PDB file of C-alpha atoms in Angstrom:
ATOM      1  CA  UNK A1349      -7.681  -7.499   4.913  1.00 48.00           C
ATOM      2  CA  UNK A1350     -10.706  -8.982   1.657  1.00 51.00           C
ATOM      3  CA  UNK A1351     -10.380 -11.796   0.897  1.00 92.00           C
ATOM      4  CA  UNK A1352      -6.618 -12.120   0.123  1.00 96.00           C
ATOM      5  CA  UNK A1353      -4.347 -13.938   2.204  1.00 96.00           C
ATOM      6  CA  UNK A1354      -1.085 -14.077   2.244  1.00 97.00           C
ATOM      7  CA  UNK A1355       1.432 -17.253   3.800  1.00 92.00           C
ATOM      8  CA  UNK A1356       3.273 -17.611   5.784  1.00 93.00           C
ATOM      9  CA  UNK A1357       3.089 -13.846   8.222  1.00 94.00           C
ATOM     10  CA  UNK A1358       6.451 -15.183   9.111  1.00 96.00           C
ATOM     11  CA  UNK A1359       9.510 -16.156   7.365  1.00 95.00           C
ATOM     12  CA  UNK A1360      12.604 -16.538   7.698  1.00 95.00           C
ATOM     13  CA  UNK A1361      15.538 -17.615   6.207  1.00 92.00           C
ATOM     14  CA  UNK A1362      19.559 -18.099   5.800  1.00 92.00           C
ATOM     15  CA  UNK A1363      20.720 -16.272   3.151  1.00 92.00           C
ATOM     16  CA  UNK A1364      21.963 -17.410   0.036  1.00 91.00           C
ATOM     17  CA  UNK A1365      18.243 -19.668  -0.222  1.00 92.00           C
ATOM     18  CA  UNK A1366      15.484 -18.494  -2.616  1.00 94.00           C
ATOM     19  CA  UNK A1367      12.686 -18.011  -1.139  1.00 95.00           C
ATOM     20  CA  UNK A1368       8.840 -18.092  -2.275  1.00 96.00           C
ATOM     21  CA  UNK A1369       5.814 -16.301  -0.797  1.00 97.00           C
ATOM     22  CA  UNK A1370       2.949 -17.306  -1.578  1.00 97.00           C
ATOM     23  CA  UNK A1371      -1.174 -14.855  -2.627  1.00 98.00           C
ATOM     24  CA  UNK A1372      -3.921 -16.545  -3.413  1.00 98.00           C
ATOM     25  CA  UNK A1373      -6.761 -14.314  -3.781  1.00 97.00           C
ATOM     26  CA  UNK A1374     -10.694 -15.069  -4.308  1.00 96.00           C
ATOM     27  CA  UNK A1375     -11.761 -11.785  -5.166  1.00 96.00           C
ATOM     28  CA  UNK A1376     -11.696 -12.950  -9.087  1.00 95.00           C
ATOM     29  CA  UNK A1377      -9.515  -9.396  -9.498  1.00 95.00           C
ATOM     30  CA  UNK A1378      -7.308  -9.564 -12.972  1.00 95.00           C
ATOM     31  CA  UNK A1379      -4.819  -7.705 -11.822  1.00 95.00           C
ATOM     32  CA  UNK A1380      -2.033  -8.393  -9.259  1.00 96.00           C
ATOM     33  CA  UNK A1381       0.293  -6.824  -7.274  1.00 96.00           C
ATOM     34  CA  UNK A1382       3.795  -7.051  -5.020  1.00 97.00           C
ATOM     35  CA  UNK A1383       4.835  -4.513  -2.689  1.00 97.00           C
ATOM     36  CA  UNK A1384       7.783  -4.545  -0.301  1.00 97.00           C
ATOM     37  CA  UNK A1385       7.664  -2.362   2.774  1.00 96.00           C
ATOM     38  CA  UNK A1386      10.420  -0.591   5.160  1.00 95.00           C
ATOM     39  CA  UNK A1387      10.685   1.306   8.046  1.00 90.00           C
ATOM     40  CA  UNK A1388      10.623   4.691   6.957  1.00 85.00           C
ATOM     41  CA  UNK A1389       9.822   4.546   3.481  1.00 88.00           C
ATOM     42  CA  UNK A1390       6.596   4.133   1.297  1.00 89.00           C
ATOM     43  CA  UNK A1391       5.193   0.963  -0.158  1.00 94.00           C
ATOM     44  CA  UNK A1392       7.634  -0.252  -3.212  1.00 95.00           C
ATOM     45  CA  UNK A1393       6.989  -1.989  -6.597  1.00 95.00           C
ATOM     46  CA  UNK A1394       7.922  -5.100  -7.350  1.00 97.00           C
ATOM     47  CA  UNK A1395       6.113  -6.905  -9.741  1.00 97.00           C
ATOM     48  CA  UNK A1396       2.592  -6.912 -10.971  1.00 95.00           C
ATOM     49  CA  UNK A1397       0.453  -9.108 -12.636  1.00 96.00           C
ATOM     50  CA  UNK A1398      -2.658  -7.257 -14.749  1.00 93.00           C
ATOM     51  CA  UNK A1399      -3.978 -10.771 -16.798  1.00 94.00           C
ATOM     52  CA  UNK A1400      -2.258 -14.702 -16.427  1.00 95.00           C
ATOM     53  CA  UNK A1401       0.162 -15.361 -17.679  1.00 96.00           C
ATOM     54  CA  UNK A1402       1.538 -11.948 -18.559  1.00 95.00           C
ATOM     55  CA  UNK A1403       3.320  -9.677 -15.535  1.00 96.00           C
ATOM     56  CA  UNK A1404       5.092  -6.995 -15.150  1.00 95.00           C
ATOM     57  CA  UNK A1405       8.456  -5.623 -13.410  1.00 96.00           C
ATOM     58  CA  UNK A1406       7.730  -2.692 -11.517  1.00 94.00           C
ATOM     59  CA  UNK A1407      10.643   0.018  -9.955  1.00 93.00           C
ATOM     60  CA  UNK A1408      12.502  -2.477  -7.869  1.00 96.00           C
ATOM     61  CA  UNK A1409      12.109  -5.924  -8.853  1.00 97.00           C
ATOM     62  CA  UNK A1410      16.021  -7.240  -9.222  1.00 96.00           C
ATOM     63  CA  UNK A1411      16.407  -9.935  -7.298  1.00 96.00           C
ATOM     64  CA  UNK A1412      12.630 -11.663  -8.022  1.00 98.00           C
ATOM     65  CA  UNK A1413      11.279 -13.207  -9.565  1.00 97.00           C
ATOM     66  CA  UNK A1414       7.066 -13.700  -9.875  1.00 98.00           C
ATOM     67  CA  UNK A1415       4.340 -16.561 -11.977  1.00 98.00           C
ATOM     68  CA  UNK A1416       0.767 -15.809 -12.840  1.00 98.00           C
ATOM     69  CA  UNK A1417      -0.366 -19.155 -13.255  1.00 97.00           C
ATOM     70  CA  UNK A1418      -3.778 -18.809 -12.340  1.00 97.00           C
ATOM     71  CA  UNK A1419      -5.948 -15.766 -11.907  1.00 97.00           C
ATOM     72  CA  UNK A1420      -6.273 -17.022  -8.592  1.00 97.00           C
ATOM     73  CA  UNK A1421      -2.426 -16.692  -7.530  1.00 98.00           C
ATOM     74  CA  UNK A1422       0.644 -14.821  -7.598  1.00 98.00           C
ATOM     75  CA  UNK A1423       3.504 -15.829  -5.593  1.00 98.00           C
ATOM     76  CA  UNK A1424       6.759 -13.586  -5.349  1.00 98.00           C
ATOM     77  CA  UNK A1425       9.968 -15.732  -5.001  1.00 97.00           C
ATOM     78  CA  UNK A1426      12.737 -14.059  -3.645  1.00 97.00           C
ATOM     79  CA  UNK A1427      16.034 -14.780  -4.607  1.00 95.00           C
ATOM     80  CA  UNK A1428      19.754 -15.016  -3.355  1.00 91.00           C
ATOM     81  CA  UNK A1429      20.419 -12.002  -5.801  1.00 90.00           C
ATOM     82  CA  UNK A1430      18.361  -9.999  -3.235  1.00 91.00           C
ATOM     83  CA  UNK A1431      20.608  -8.253  -1.149  1.00 91.00           C
ATOM     84  CA  UNK A1432      18.650  -6.969   1.555  1.00 93.00           C
ATOM     85  CA  UNK A1433      15.529  -9.402   1.461  1.00 95.00           C
ATOM     86  CA  UNK A1434      14.309  -8.608   5.223  1.00 96.00           C
ATOM     87  CA  UNK A1435      11.211  -6.948   4.689  1.00 97.00           C
ATOM     88  CA  UNK A1436       7.548  -6.090   5.213  1.00 97.00           C
ATOM     89  CA  UNK A1437       5.650  -7.953   2.257  1.00 98.00           C
ATOM     90  CA  UNK A1438       2.232  -7.151   0.921  1.00 98.00           C
ATOM     91  CA  UNK A1439       0.723  -8.335  -2.206  1.00 97.00           C
ATOM     92  CA  UNK A1440      -3.090  -6.864  -3.397  1.00 96.00           C
ATOM     93  CA  UNK A1441      -4.985  -6.679  -6.277  1.00 95.00           C
ATOM     94  CA  UNK A1442      -8.066  -4.889  -7.972  1.00 93.00           C
ATOM     95  CA  UNK A1443     -10.254  -5.145 -10.537  1.00 91.00           C
ATOM     96  CA  UNK A1444      -8.496  -3.610 -13.308  1.00 85.00           C
ATOM     97  CA  UNK A1445      -5.666  -1.475 -13.757  1.00 81.00           C
ATOM     98  CA  UNK A1446      -4.940   0.240  -9.508  1.00 78.00           C
ATOM     99  CA  UNK A1447      -4.272   3.936 -10.961  1.00 75.00           C
ATOM    100  CA  UNK A1448      -8.600   3.364 -11.189  1.00 78.00           C
ATOM    101  CA  UNK A1449      -9.662   1.007  -8.755  1.00 84.00           C
ATOM    102  CA  UNK A1450      -9.641   0.402  -5.511  1.00 86.00           C
ATOM    103  CA  UNK A1451      -6.773  -1.899  -4.600  1.00 91.00           C
ATOM    104  CA  UNK A1452      -6.923  -4.277  -1.731  1.00 93.00           C
ATOM    105  CA  UNK A1453      -4.059  -5.801   0.175  1.00 95.00           C
ATOM    106  CA  UNK A1454      -3.363  -8.804   2.142  1.00 96.00           C
ATOM    107  CA  UNK A1455      -1.801  -9.233   5.435  1.00 96.00           C
ATOM    108  CA  UNK A1456       1.853  -8.796   4.652  1.00 97.00           C
ATOM    109  CA  UNK A1457       4.522 -11.611   4.818  1.00 97.00           C
ATOM    110  CA  UNK A1458       6.983 -10.403   8.048  1.00 97.00           C
ATOM    111  CA  UNK A1459      10.740 -12.054   6.412  1.00 97.00           C
ATOM    112  CA  UNK A1460      13.854 -11.983   8.009  1.00 96.00           C
ATOM    113  CA  UNK A1461      17.343 -13.725   6.858  1.00 94.00           C
ATOM    114  CA  UNK A1462      19.694 -13.331   8.196  1.00 92.00           C
TER     115      UNK A1462
ATOM    116  CA  UNK B 706       9.752  13.758  -9.980  1.00 82.00           C
ATOM    117  CA  UNK B 707       6.440  13.160  -8.902  1.00 84.00           C
ATOM    118  CA  UNK B 708       6.409  12.665  -4.549  1.00 92.00           C
ATOM    119  CA  UNK B 709       3.778  12.861  -2.443  1.00 96.00           C
ATOM    120  CA  UNK B 710       4.540  13.813   1.136  1.00 97.00           C
ATOM    121  CA  UNK B 711       2.568  13.593   4.263  1.00 98.00           C
ATOM    122  CA  UNK B 712       3.251  15.691   7.506  1.00 97.00           C
ATOM    123  CA  UNK B 713       3.549  14.812  10.017  1.00 97.00           C
ATOM    124  CA  UNK B 714       5.861  12.168  10.201  1.00 97.00           C
ATOM    125  CA  UNK B 715       4.475  11.167  13.779  1.00 97.00           C
ATOM    126  CA  UNK B 716       2.005  11.729  15.655  1.00 97.00           C
ATOM    127  CA  UNK B 717       0.320  10.874  19.532  1.00 98.00           C
ATOM    128  CA  UNK B 718      -2.704  12.221  20.696  1.00 98.00           C
ATOM    129  CA  UNK B 719      -5.659  12.326  23.619  1.00 98.00           C
ATOM    130  CA  UNK B 720      -8.831   9.435  22.866  1.00 98.00           C
ATOM    131  CA  UNK B 721     -11.673  12.077  22.441  1.00 98.00           C
ATOM    132  CA  UNK B 722     -10.056  14.149  20.633  1.00 98.00           C
ATOM    133  CA  UNK B 723      -9.462  15.313  16.839  1.00 98.00           C
ATOM    134  CA  UNK B 724      -6.263  15.234  14.808  1.00 98.00           C
ATOM    135  CA  UNK B 725      -5.411  16.397  10.786  1.00 98.00           C
ATOM    136  CA  UNK B 726      -2.225  15.254   8.910  1.00 98.00           C
ATOM    137  CA  UNK B 727      -0.981  16.281   5.936  1.00 98.00           C
ATOM    138  CA  UNK B 728      -0.495  15.337   1.965  1.00 98.00           C
ATOM    139  CA  UNK B 729       1.098  17.270  -0.820  1.00 98.00           C
ATOM    140  CA  UNK B 730       2.192  15.697  -3.551  1.00 96.00           C
ATOM    141  CA  UNK B 731       3.961  17.211  -7.478  1.00 94.00           C
ATOM    142  CA  UNK B 732       2.100  14.311  -8.947  1.00 89.00           C
ATOM    143  CA  UNK B 733       1.217  14.903 -12.413  1.00 87.00           C
ATOM    144  CA  UNK B 734      -0.675  14.535 -14.470  1.00 87.00           C
ATOM    145  CA  UNK B 735      -3.154  13.342 -11.255  1.00 88.00           C
ATOM    146  CA  UNK B 736      -5.849  10.530 -11.599  1.00 88.00           C
ATOM    147  CA  UNK B 737      -7.272  10.136  -7.569  1.00 91.00           C
ATOM    148  CA  UNK B 738      -6.026  10.276  -4.459  1.00 95.00           C
ATOM    149  CA  UNK B 739      -6.198   7.422  -1.954  1.00 95.00           C
ATOM    150  CA  UNK B 740      -5.973   7.827   1.815  1.00 97.00           C
ATOM    151  CA  UNK B 741      -5.300   4.055   3.612  1.00 97.00           C
ATOM    152  CA  UNK B 742      -5.210   2.589   7.188  1.00 98.00           C
ATOM    153  CA  UNK B 743      -2.498   0.589   8.055  1.00 97.00           C
ATOM    154  CA  UNK B 744      -2.527  -1.012  11.404  1.00 96.00           C
ATOM    155  CA  UNK B 745       0.857  -2.964  12.538  1.00 93.00           C
ATOM    156  CA  UNK B 746       1.408  -5.715  10.543  1.00 92.00           C
ATOM    157  CA  UNK B 747      -1.078  -5.925   9.072  1.00 94.00           C
ATOM    158  CA  UNK B 748      -2.150  -4.271   5.235  1.00 95.00           C
ATOM    159  CA  UNK B 749      -3.549  -1.521   4.683  1.00 96.00           C
ATOM    160  CA  UNK B 750      -7.753  -0.900   4.441  1.00 96.00           C
ATOM    161  CA  UNK B 751      -9.031   2.018   2.114  1.00 94.00           C
ATOM    162  CA  UNK B 752     -10.647   4.876   3.382  1.00 97.00           C
ATOM    163  CA  UNK B 753     -11.628   7.577   0.678  1.00 95.00           C
ATOM    164  CA  UNK B 754     -10.937   7.696  -2.276  1.00 93.00           C
ATOM    165  CA  UNK B 755     -11.104  10.962  -4.241  1.00 94.00           C
ATOM    166  CA  UNK B 756     -11.028  12.655  -7.977  1.00 91.00           C
ATOM    167  CA  UNK B 757     -10.271  15.525  -9.028  1.00 86.00           C
ATOM    168  CA  UNK B 758     -13.910  16.856  -9.198  1.00 90.00           C
ATOM    169  CA  UNK B 759     -14.226  15.299  -6.382  1.00 91.00           C
ATOM    170  CA  UNK B 760     -13.638  18.091  -2.605  1.00 93.00           C
ATOM    171  CA  UNK B 761     -14.980  16.158   0.231  1.00 96.00           C
ATOM    172  CA  UNK B 762     -15.365  12.690   1.340  1.00 96.00           C
ATOM    173  CA  UNK B 763     -16.336  10.658   4.960  1.00 96.00           C
ATOM    174  CA  UNK B 764     -16.585   7.983   6.397  1.00 96.00           C
ATOM    175  CA  UNK B 765     -17.533   8.029   9.216  1.00 97.00           C
ATOM    176  CA  UNK B 766     -15.225   9.657  11.932  1.00 98.00           C
ATOM    177  CA  UNK B 767     -13.197  10.157   8.830  1.00 98.00           C
ATOM    178  CA  UNK B 768     -13.453  13.201   6.444  1.00 98.00           C
ATOM    179  CA  UNK B 769     -10.856  13.714   3.468  1.00 98.00           C
ATOM    180  CA  UNK B 770     -10.500  16.911   1.634  1.00 98.00           C
ATOM    181  CA  UNK B 771      -8.997  17.491  -1.237  1.00 97.00           C
ATOM    182  CA  UNK B 772      -7.422  20.894  -3.178  1.00 95.00           C
ATOM    183  CA  UNK B 773      -6.245  19.997  -6.408  1.00 92.00           C
ATOM    184  CA  UNK B 774      -5.177  23.727  -7.504  1.00 92.00           C
ATOM    185  CA  UNK B 775      -2.098  23.744  -4.632  1.00 95.00           C
ATOM    186  CA  UNK B 776      -2.717  19.856  -4.237  1.00 95.00           C
ATOM    187  CA  UNK B 777      -3.572  19.338  -1.335  1.00 97.00           C
ATOM    188  CA  UNK B 778      -4.845  16.778   1.010  1.00 98.00           C
ATOM    189  CA  UNK B 779      -5.960  17.206   4.353  1.00 98.00           C
ATOM    190  CA  UNK B 780      -7.185  14.176   6.853  1.00 98.00           C
ATOM    191  CA  UNK B 781      -9.487  14.475   9.546  1.00 98.00           C
ATOM    192  CA  UNK B 782      -9.963  12.117  12.266  1.00 98.00           C
ATOM    193  CA  UNK B 783     -12.564  13.532  14.945  1.00 98.00           C
ATOM    194  CA  UNK B 784     -13.005  12.324  18.443  1.00 98.00           C
ATOM    195  CA  UNK B 785     -10.543   9.009  18.145  1.00 98.00           C
ATOM    196  CA  UNK B 786     -10.630   6.650  19.350  1.00 98.00           C
ATOM    197  CA  UNK B 787      -7.507   4.312  20.574  1.00 98.00           C
ATOM    198  CA  UNK B 788      -8.008   2.150  16.994  1.00 97.00           C
ATOM    199  CA  UNK B 789      -7.566   4.565  15.685  1.00 98.00           C
ATOM    200  CA  UNK B 790      -3.514   3.908  16.404  1.00 98.00           C
ATOM    201  CA  UNK B 791      -2.218   3.520  12.959  1.00 97.00           C
ATOM    202  CA  UNK B 792      -0.779   4.133   9.642  1.00 97.00           C
ATOM    203  CA  UNK B 793      -2.253   6.735   7.688  1.00 98.00           C
ATOM    204  CA  UNK B 794      -1.597   6.409   4.354  1.00 98.00           C
ATOM    205  CA  UNK B 795      -1.381   8.791   1.600  1.00 97.00           C
ATOM    206  CA  UNK B 796      -1.705   7.243  -2.239  1.00 95.00           C
ATOM    207  CA  UNK B 797      -1.820   9.807  -5.905  1.00 94.00           C
ATOM    208  CA  UNK B 798      -3.045   7.679  -8.519  1.00 90.00           C
ATOM    209  CA  UNK B 799      -0.939   9.722 -12.118  1.00 84.00           C
ATOM    210  CA  UNK B 800      -3.082   8.962 -15.383  1.00 77.00           C
ATOM    211  CA  UNK B 801      -1.525   6.502 -17.287  1.00 66.00           C
ATOM    212  CA  UNK B 802       1.471   5.079 -15.397  1.00 64.00           C
ATOM    213  CA  UNK B 803       1.913   4.329 -11.532  1.00 78.00           C
ATOM    214  CA  UNK B 804       0.889   4.405  -7.653  1.00 88.00           C
ATOM    215  CA  UNK B 805       2.843   7.429  -5.697  1.00 91.00           C
ATOM    216  CA  UNK B 806       3.103   6.739  -2.540  1.00 94.00           C
ATOM    217  CA  UNK B 807       3.892   8.806   0.742  1.00 96.00           C
ATOM    218  CA  UNK B 808       5.807   7.466   3.988  1.00 96.00           C
ATOM    219  CA  UNK B 809       3.078   7.360   6.056  1.00 97.00           C
ATOM    220  CA  UNK B 810       1.946   9.976   9.639  1.00 97.00           C
ATOM    221  CA  UNK B 811       1.947   7.170  12.283  1.00 97.00           C
ATOM    222  CA  UNK B 812      -0.653   8.466  14.925  1.00 98.00           C
ATOM    223  CA  UNK B 813      -1.417   7.214  18.712  1.00 98.00           C
ATOM    224  CA  UNK B 814      -3.695   7.687  20.293  1.00 98.00           C
ATOM    225  CA  UNK B 815      -3.769   7.802  24.387  1.00 97.00           C
ATOM    226  CA  UNK B 816      -6.326   7.166  26.938  1.00 94.00           C
TER     227      UNK B 816
END
């Protein structure tokens, strides 16, 4: 899992509550990413950030929010507006644009909302 | 539509046997193709990355091939081990825009 940590590994929340997933990297990478993984589906991009204090929506950003106040940190908030929040969430980082540079993934956080 | 299709969806083999996983893509313009290994409940780990000009790349018992003309790639695993049991994900980079992820092939190696 390289130098990327995600916490916690398992997270349980009640429906209607916001929850924040942590992602920290010590690789000095400029770019960071959040993906969602559901059974039988490929990874889907939620948000990405190429530089501190800047981020862009991915393919499925609705119901999620992020911040990038520090280079090493990229937390993801799953809001109550996300209709199906139960999933496996993966954070990744790359030295530059992921299309050209290797992406390193964290160990993931499994979120269950009931 | 830009897509990455992997086959088979799942595969069961005996320890010590070889196997080949397939990846067909329709992504254009093409930048590079990657294979990742993902153990259950963990993040994906890179195995290989190949650009347009590379036909073959090896990483230990893993050998990836790329045919950019037919837009096909394969991942060959030699002398499989129990620890090879995982999901293998093919990812194609679309030049200038996105990474397109396949759904993965789940490999189970039994003793």
